[in-house]
Tab-separated table of C-alpha atoms in Angstrom:
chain	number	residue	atom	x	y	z
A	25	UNK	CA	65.589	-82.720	-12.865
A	26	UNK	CA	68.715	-84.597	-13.904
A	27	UNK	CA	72.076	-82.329	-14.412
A	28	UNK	CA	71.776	-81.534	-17.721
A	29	UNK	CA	68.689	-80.098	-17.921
A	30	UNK	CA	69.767	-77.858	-15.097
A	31	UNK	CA	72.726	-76.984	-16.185
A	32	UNK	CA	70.805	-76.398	-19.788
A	33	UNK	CA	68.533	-74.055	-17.754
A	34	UNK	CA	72.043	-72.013	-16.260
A	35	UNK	CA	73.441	-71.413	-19.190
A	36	UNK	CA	70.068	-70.191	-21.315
A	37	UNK	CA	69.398	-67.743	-18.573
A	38	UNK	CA	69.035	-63.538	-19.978
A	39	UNK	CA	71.846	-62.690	-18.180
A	40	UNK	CA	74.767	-65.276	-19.041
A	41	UNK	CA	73.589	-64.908	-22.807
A	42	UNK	CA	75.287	-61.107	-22.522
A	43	UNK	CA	78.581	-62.561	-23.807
A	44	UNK	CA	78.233	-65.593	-26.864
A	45	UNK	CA	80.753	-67.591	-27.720
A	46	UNK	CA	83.601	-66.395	-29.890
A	47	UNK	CA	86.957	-67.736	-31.586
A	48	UNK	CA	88.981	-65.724	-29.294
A	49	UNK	CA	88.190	-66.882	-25.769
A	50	UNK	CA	88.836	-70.562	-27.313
A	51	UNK	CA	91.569	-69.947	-29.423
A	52	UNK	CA	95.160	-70.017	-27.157
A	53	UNK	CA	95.329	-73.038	-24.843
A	54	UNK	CA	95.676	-71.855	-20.815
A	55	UNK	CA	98.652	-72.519	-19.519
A	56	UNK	CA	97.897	-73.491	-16.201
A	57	UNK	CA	94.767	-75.157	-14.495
A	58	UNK	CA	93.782	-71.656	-12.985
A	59	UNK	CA	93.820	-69.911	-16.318
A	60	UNK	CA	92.020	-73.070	-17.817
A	61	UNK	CA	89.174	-72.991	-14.995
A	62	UNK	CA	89.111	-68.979	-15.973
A	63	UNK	CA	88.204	-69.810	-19.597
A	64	UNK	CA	86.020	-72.736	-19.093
A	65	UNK	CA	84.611	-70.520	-16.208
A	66	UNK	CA	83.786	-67.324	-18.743
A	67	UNK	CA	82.685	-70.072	-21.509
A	68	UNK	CA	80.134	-71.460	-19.499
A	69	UNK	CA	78.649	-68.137	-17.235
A	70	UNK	CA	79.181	-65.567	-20.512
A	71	UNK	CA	81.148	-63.369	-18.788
A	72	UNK	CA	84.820	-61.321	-19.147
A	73	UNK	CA	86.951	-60.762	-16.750
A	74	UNK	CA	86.164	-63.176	-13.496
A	75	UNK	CA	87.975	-62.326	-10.225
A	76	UNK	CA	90.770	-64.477	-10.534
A	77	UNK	CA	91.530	-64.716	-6.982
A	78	UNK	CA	88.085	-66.432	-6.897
A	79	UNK	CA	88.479	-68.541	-9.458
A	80	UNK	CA	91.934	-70.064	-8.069
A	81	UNK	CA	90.108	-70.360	-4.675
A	82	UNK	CA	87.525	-72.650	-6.393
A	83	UNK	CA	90.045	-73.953	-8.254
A	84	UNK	CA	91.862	-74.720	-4.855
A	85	UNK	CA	88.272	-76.082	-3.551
A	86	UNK	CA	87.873	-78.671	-6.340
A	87	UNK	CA	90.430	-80.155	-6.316
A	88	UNK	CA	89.936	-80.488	-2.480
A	89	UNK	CA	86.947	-82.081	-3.126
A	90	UNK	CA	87.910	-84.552	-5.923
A	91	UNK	CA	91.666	-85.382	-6.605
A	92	UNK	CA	90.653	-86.196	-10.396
A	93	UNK	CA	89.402	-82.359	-10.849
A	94	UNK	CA	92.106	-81.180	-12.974
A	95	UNK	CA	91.969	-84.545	-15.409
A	96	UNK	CA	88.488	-83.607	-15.553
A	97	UNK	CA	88.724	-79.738	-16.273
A	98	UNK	CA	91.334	-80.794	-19.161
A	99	UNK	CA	88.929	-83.085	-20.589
A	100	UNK	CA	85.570	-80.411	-20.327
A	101	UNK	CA	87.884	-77.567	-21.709
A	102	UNK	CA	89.670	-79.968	-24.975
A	103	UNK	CA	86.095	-81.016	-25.886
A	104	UNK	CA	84.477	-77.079	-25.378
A	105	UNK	CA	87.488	-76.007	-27.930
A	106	UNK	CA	87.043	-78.906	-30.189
A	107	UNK	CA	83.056	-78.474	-30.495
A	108	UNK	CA	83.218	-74.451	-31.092
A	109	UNK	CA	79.378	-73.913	-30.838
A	110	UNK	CA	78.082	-70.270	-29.816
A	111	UNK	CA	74.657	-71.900	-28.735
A	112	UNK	CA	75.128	-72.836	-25.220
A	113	UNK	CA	72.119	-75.178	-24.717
A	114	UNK	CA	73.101	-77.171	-27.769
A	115	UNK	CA	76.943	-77.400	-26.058
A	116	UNK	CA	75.897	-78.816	-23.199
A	117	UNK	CA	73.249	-81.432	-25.096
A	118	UNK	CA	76.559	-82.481	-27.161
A	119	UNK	CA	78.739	-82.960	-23.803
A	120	UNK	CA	78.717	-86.534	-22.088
A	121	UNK	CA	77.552	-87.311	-18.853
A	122	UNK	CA	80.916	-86.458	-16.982
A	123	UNK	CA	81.952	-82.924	-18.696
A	124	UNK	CA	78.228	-81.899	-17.621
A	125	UNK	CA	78.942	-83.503	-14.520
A	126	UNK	CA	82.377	-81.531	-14.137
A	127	UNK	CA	80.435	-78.309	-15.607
A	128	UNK	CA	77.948	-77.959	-12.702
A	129	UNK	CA	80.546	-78.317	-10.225
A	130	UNK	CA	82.383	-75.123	-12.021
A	131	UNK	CA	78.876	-73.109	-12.340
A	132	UNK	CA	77.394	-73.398	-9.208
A	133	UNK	CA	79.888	-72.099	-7.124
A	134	UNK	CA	79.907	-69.201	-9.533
A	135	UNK	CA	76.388	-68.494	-8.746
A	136	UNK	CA	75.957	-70.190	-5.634
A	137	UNK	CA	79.169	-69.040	-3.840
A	138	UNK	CA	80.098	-72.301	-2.501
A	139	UNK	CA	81.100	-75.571	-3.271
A	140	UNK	CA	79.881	-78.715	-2.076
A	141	UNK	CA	76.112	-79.300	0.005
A	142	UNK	CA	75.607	-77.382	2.883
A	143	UNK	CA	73.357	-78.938	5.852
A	144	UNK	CA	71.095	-77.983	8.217
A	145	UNK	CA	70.954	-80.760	10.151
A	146	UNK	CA	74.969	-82.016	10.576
A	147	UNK	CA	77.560	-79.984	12.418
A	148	UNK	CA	80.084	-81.238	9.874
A	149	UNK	CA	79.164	-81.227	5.850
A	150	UNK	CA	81.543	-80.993	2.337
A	151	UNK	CA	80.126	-76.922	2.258
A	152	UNK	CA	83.540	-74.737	1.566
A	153	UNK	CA	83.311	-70.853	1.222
A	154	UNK	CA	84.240	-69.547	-2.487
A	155	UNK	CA	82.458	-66.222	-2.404
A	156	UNK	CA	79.459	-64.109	-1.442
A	157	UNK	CA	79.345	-60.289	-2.911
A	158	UNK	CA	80.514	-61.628	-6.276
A	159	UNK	CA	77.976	-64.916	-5.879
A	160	UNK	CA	76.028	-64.504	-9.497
A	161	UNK	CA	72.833	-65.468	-8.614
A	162	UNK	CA	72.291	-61.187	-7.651
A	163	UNK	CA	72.795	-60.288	-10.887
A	164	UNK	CA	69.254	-60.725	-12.395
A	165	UNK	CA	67.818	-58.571	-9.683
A	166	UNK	CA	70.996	-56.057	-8.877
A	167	UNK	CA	68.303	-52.926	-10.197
A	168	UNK	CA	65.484	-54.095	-7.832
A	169	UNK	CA	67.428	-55.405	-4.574
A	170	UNK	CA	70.663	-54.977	-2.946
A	171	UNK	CA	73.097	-57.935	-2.126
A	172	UNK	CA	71.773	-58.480	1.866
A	173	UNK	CA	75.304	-58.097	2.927
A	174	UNK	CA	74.206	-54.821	5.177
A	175	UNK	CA	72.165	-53.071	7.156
A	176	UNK	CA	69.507	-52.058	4.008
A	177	UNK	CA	68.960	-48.232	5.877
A	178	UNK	CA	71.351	-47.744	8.514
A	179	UNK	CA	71.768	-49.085	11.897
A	180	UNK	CA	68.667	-50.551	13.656
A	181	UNK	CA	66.704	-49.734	10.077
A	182	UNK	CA	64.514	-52.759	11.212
A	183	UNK	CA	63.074	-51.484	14.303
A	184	UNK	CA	60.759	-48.723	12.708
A	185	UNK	CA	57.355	-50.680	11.809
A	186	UNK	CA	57.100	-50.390	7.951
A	187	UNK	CA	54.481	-48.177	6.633
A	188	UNK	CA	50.998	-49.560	6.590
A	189	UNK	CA	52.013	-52.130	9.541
A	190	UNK	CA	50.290	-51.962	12.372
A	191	UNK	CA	52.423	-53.258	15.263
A	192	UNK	CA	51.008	-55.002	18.115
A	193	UNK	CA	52.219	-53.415	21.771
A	194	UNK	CA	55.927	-53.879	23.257
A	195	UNK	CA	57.397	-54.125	26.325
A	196	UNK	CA	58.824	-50.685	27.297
A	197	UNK	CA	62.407	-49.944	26.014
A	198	UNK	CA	62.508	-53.423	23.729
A	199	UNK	CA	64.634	-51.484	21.704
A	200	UNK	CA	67.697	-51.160	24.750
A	201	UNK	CA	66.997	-54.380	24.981
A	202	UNK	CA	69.913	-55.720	22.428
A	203	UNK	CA	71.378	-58.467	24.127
A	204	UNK	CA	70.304	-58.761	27.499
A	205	UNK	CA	66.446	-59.399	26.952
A	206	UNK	CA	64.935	-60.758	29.864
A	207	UNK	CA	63.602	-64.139	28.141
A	208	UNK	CA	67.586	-64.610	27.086
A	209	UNK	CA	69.049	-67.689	28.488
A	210	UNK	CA	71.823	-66.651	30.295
A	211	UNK	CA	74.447	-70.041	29.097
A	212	UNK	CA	74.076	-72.267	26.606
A	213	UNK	CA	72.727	-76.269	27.420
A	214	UNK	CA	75.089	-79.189	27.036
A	215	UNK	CA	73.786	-80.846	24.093
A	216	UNK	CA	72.040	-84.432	25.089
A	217	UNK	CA	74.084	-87.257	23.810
A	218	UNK	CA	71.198	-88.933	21.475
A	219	UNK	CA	70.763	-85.851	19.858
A	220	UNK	CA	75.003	-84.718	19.391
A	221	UNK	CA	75.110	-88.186	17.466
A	222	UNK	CA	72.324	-87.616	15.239
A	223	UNK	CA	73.503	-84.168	14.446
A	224	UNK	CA	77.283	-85.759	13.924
A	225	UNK	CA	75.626	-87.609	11.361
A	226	UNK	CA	76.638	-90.848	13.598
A	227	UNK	CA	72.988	-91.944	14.069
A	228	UNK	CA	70.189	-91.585	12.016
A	229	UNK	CA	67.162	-91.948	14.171
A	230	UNK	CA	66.851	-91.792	18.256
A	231	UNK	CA	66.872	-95.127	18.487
A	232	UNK	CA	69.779	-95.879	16.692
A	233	UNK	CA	71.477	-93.078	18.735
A	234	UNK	CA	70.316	-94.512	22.038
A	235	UNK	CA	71.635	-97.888	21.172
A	236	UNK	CA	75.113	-96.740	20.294
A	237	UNK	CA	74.968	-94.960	24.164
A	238	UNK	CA	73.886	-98.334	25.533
A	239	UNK	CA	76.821	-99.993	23.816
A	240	UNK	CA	79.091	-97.443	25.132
């Protein structure tokens, strides 16, 4: 799926389409590049009234990530006045490769909550915080499921077996357990050298790993 079909897809979801386009979110010209992500930000998610302590801490983020963020945001924003259309999908099919480009980068943080690609296999990666309870990717199910920032049914709610479960036998007092279960390793291993380089993103495959050792 290339990035404008995706961000096509974002953009024609129910829940952005709450708020269309109007003359007066596009009319007066931001004053800043924080009040200029907050429009383009509202523009392209459908939504009033943005935490803007989030928004300058993605702002902030960006511009971390590339130095030619606010040339960009100038350019997306100019060209979202200039073409005035309440129908997002056709908006983004009449943007060019880089405002679509620059437009993901402001929506998925938005939704996701952070910027950049987190890893699961590198200590390091280009993953930066932005937010989590206001992350919009709850909102389509915020009636059926809570945002899993807590403890669903009070302390310990996941120790009762749900109803209909039948749970196979445990040790006695598993539950006192907490952190001193007997199977717990007691310190934590020195990571082996092959594998600290692959994870460092130094070496790609053992081999290449052990080689770099051998050279060492």
């Amino acid at each position: 799926m290339d990035r404008r079909h995706f961000l096509q897809l974002m953009v024609a979801a129910p829940v952005i389409l709450s708020m269309p386009l109007n003359a007066e979110m596009i009319a007066s010209e931001p004053d800043s590049h924080v009040a200029q992500l907050q429009r383009v930000s509202e523009l392209l998610t459908g939504r009033r009234g943005l935490d803007a302590n989030i928004t300058a801490r993605l702002g902030a983020l960006l511009c971390q990530q590339d130095k030619n963020f606010p040339a960009h945001l100038t350019r997306l924003f100019s060209n979202l006045t200039t073409l005035k259309s309440d129908d997002r999908e056709r908006l983004v099919a009449s943007l060019d490769d880089q405002d679509v480009k620059t437009a993901l980068s402001i929506v998925s943080p938005w939704y996701l909550g952070y910027t950049g690609q987190p890893s699961t296999v590198k200590a390091v990666d280009d993953a930066h915080f932005v937010t989590f309870l206001s992350a919009l990717m709850y909102e389509p199910t915020r009636n059926h499921t809570l945002r899993p920032s807590y403890a669903r049914s009070g302390q310990d709610y996941w120790a009762e077996v749900p109803a209909g479960v039948t749970a196979p036998a445990m040790p006695a007092a598993i539950r006192d357990w907490g952190d001193r279960s007997p199977a717990a390793a007691n310190h934590i291993r020195e990571p082996e050298a092959p594998w600290l380089l692959m994870v460092q993103g130094k070496a790609s495959t053992l081999a290449e790993a052990e080689a770099m050792i051998a050279k060492q």
